[in-house]
PDB file of C-alpha atoms in Angstrom:
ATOM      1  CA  UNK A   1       0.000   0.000   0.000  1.00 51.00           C
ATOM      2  CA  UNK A   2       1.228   3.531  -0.846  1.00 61.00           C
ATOM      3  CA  UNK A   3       1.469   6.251   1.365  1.00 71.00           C
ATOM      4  CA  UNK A   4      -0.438   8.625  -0.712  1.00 65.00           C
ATOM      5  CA  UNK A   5      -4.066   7.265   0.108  1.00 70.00           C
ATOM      6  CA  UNK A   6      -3.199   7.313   3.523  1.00 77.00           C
ATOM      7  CA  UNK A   7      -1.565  10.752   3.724  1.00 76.00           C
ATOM      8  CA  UNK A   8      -4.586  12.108   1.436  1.00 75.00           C
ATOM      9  CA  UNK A   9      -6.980  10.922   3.797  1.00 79.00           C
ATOM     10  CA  UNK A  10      -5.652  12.209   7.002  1.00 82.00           C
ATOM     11  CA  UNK A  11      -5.277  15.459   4.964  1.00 81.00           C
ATOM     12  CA  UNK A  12      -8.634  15.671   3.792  1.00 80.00           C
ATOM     13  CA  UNK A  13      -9.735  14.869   7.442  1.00 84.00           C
ATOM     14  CA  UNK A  14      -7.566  17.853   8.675  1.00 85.00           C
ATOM     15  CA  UNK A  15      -9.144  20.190   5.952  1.00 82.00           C
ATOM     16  CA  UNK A  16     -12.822  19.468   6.437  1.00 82.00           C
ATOM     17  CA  UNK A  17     -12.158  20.239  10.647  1.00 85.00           C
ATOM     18  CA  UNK A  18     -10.920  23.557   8.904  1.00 83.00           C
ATOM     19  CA  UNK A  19     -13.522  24.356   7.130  1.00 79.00           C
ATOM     20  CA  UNK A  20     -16.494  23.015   9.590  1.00 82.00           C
ATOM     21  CA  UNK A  21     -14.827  24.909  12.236  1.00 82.00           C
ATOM     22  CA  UNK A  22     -14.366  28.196   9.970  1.00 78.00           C
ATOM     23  CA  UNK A  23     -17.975  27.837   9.113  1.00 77.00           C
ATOM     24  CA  UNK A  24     -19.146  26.818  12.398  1.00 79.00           C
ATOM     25  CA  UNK A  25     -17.501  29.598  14.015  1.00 77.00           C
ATOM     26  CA  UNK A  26     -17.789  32.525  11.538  1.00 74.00           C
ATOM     27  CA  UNK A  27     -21.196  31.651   9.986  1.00 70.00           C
ATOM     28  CA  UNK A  28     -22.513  34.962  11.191  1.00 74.00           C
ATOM     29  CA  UNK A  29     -19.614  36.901   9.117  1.00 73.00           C
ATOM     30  CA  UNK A  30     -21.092  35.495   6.205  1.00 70.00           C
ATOM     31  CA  UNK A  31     -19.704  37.659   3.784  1.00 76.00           C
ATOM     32  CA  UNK A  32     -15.746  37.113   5.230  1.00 75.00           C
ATOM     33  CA  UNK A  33     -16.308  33.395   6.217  1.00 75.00           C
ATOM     34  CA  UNK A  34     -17.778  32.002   2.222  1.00 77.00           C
ATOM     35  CA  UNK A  35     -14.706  33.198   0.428  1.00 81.00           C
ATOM     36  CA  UNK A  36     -12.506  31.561   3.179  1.00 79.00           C
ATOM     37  CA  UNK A  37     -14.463  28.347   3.416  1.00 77.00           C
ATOM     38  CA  UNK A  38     -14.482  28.080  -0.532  1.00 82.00           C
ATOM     39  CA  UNK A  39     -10.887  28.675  -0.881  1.00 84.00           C
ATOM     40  CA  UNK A  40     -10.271  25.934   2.095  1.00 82.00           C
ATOM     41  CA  UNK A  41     -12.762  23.627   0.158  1.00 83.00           C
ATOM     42  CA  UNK A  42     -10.371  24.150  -3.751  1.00 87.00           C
ATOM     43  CA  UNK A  43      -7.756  23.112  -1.761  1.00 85.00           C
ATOM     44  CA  UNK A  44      -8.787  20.432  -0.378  1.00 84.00           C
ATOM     45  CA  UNK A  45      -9.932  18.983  -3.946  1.00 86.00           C
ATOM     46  CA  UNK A  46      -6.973  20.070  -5.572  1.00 87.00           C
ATOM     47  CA  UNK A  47      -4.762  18.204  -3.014  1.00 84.00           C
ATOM     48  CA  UNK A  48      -7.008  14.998  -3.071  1.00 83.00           C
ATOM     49  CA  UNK A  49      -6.800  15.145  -7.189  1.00 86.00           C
ATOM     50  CA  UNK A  50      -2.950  15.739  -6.713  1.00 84.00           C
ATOM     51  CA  UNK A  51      -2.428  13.086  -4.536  1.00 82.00           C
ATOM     52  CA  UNK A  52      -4.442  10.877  -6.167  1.00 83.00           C
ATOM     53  CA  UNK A  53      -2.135  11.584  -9.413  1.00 85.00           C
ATOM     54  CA  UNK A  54       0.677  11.128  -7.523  1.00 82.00           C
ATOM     55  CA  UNK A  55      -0.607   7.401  -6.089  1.00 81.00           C
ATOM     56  CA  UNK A  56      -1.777   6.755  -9.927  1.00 83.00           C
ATOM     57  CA  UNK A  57       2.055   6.972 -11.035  1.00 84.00           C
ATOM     58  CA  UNK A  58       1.077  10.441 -13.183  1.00 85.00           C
ATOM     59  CA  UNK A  59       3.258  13.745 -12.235  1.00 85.00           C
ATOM     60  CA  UNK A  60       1.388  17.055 -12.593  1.00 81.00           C
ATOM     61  CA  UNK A  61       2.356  18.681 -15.946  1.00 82.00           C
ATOM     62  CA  UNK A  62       4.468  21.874 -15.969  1.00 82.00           C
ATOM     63  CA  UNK A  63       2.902  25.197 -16.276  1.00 79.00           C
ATOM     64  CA  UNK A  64       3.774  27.810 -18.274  1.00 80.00           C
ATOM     65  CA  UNK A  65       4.247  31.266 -16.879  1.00 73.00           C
ATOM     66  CA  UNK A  66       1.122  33.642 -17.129  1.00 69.00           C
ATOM     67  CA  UNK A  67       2.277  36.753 -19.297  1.00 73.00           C
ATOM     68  CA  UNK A  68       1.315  39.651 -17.772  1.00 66.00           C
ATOM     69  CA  UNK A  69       1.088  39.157 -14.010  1.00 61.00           C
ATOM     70  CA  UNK A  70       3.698  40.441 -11.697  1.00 62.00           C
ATOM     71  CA  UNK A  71       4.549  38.612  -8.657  1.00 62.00           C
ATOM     72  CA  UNK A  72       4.340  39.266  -4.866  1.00 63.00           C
ATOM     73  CA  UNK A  73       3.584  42.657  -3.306  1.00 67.00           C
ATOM     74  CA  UNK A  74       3.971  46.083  -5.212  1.00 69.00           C
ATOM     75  CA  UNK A  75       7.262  47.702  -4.532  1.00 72.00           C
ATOM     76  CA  UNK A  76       7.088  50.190  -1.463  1.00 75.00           C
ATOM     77  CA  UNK A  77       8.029  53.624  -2.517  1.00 78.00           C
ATOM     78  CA  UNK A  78       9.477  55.972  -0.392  1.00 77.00           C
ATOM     79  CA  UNK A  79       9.249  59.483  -0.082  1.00 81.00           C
ATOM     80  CA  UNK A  80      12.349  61.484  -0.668  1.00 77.00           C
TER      81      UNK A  80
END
Protein backbone atom coordinates (compact mmCIF):
# COMPACT_ATOMS: atom_id res chain seq x y z
CA UNK A 1 0.00 0.00 0.00
CA UNK A 2 1.23 3.53 -0.85
CA UNK A 3 1.47 6.25 1.37
CA UNK A 4 -0.44 8.63 -0.71
CA UNK A 5 -4.07 7.27 0.11
CA UNK A 6 -3.20 7.31 3.52
CA UNK A 7 -1.56 10.75 3.72
CA UNK A 8 -4.59 12.11 1.44
CA UNK A 9 -6.98 10.92 3.80
CA UNK A 10 -5.65 12.21 7.00
CA UNK A 11 -5.28 15.46 4.96
CA UNK A 12 -8.63 15.67 3.79
CA UNK A 13 -9.74 14.87 7.44
CA UNK A 14 -7.57 17.85 8.67
CA UNK A 15 -9.14 20.19 5.95
CA UNK A 16 -12.82 19.47 6.44
CA UNK A 17 -12.16 20.24 10.65
CA UNK A 18 -10.92 23.56 8.90
CA UNK A 19 -13.52 24.36 7.13
CA UNK A 20 -16.49 23.01 9.59
CA UNK A 21 -14.83 24.91 12.24
CA UNK A 22 -14.37 28.20 9.97
CA UNK A 23 -17.98 27.84 9.11
CA UNK A 24 -19.15 26.82 12.40
CA UNK A 25 -17.50 29.60 14.02
CA UNK A 26 -17.79 32.53 11.54
CA UNK A 27 -21.20 31.65 9.99
CA UNK A 28 -22.51 34.96 11.19
CA UNK A 29 -19.61 36.90 9.12
CA UNK A 30 -21.09 35.50 6.21
CA UNK A 31 -19.70 37.66 3.78
CA UNK A 32 -15.75 37.11 5.23
CA UNK A 33 -16.31 33.39 6.22
CA UNK A 34 -17.78 32.00 2.22
CA UNK A 35 -14.71 33.20 0.43
CA UNK A 36 -12.51 31.56 3.18
CA UNK A 37 -14.46 28.35 3.42
CA UNK A 38 -14.48 28.08 -0.53
CA UNK A 39 -10.89 28.68 -0.88
CA UNK A 40 -10.27 25.93 2.09
CA UNK A 41 -12.76 23.63 0.16
CA UNK A 42 -10.37 24.15 -3.75
CA UNK A 43 -7.76 23.11 -1.76
CA UNK A 44 -8.79 20.43 -0.38
CA UNK A 45 -9.93 18.98 -3.95
CA UNK A 46 -6.97 20.07 -5.57
CA UNK A 47 -4.76 18.20 -3.01
CA UNK A 48 -7.01 15.00 -3.07
CA UNK A 49 -6.80 15.14 -7.19
CA UNK A 50 -2.95 15.74 -6.71
CA UNK A 51 -2.43 13.09 -4.54
CA UNK A 52 -4.44 10.88 -6.17
CA UNK A 53 -2.13 11.58 -9.41
CA UNK A 54 0.68 11.13 -7.52
CA UNK A 55 -0.61 7.40 -6.09
CA UNK A 56 -1.78 6.75 -9.93
CA UNK A 57 2.05 6.97 -11.04
CA UNK A 58 1.08 10.44 -13.18
CA UNK A 59 3.26 13.75 -12.24
CA UNK A 60 1.39 17.05 -12.59
CA UNK A 61 2.36 18.68 -15.95
CA UNK A 62 4.47 21.87 -15.97
CA UNK A 63 2.90 25.20 -16.28
CA UNK A 64 3.77 27.81 -18.27
CA UNK A 65 4.25 31.27 -16.88
CA UNK A 66 1.12 33.64 -17.13
CA UNK A 67 2.28 36.75 -19.30
CA UNK A 68 1.32 39.65 -17.77
CA UNK A 69 1.09 39.16 -14.01
CA UNK A 70 3.70 40.44 -11.70
CA UNK A 71 4.55 38.61 -8.66
CA UNK A 72 4.34 39.27 -4.87
CA UNK A 73 3.58 42.66 -3.31
CA UNK A 74 3.97 46.08 -5.21
CA UNK A 75 7.26 47.70 -4.53
CA UNK A 76 7.09 50.19 -1.46
CA UNK A 77 8.03 53.62 -2.52
CA UNK A 78 9.48 55.97 -0.39
CA UNK A 79 9.25 59.48 -0.08
CA UNK A 80 12.35 61.48 -0.67
Amino acid sequence: MTPAPTLASALDGILAALCALVWGRFAAFGTLAAPLHNRLNRARQRLARLLANLAAGRRPRPRAPRPGRGGGAPSVRLPR
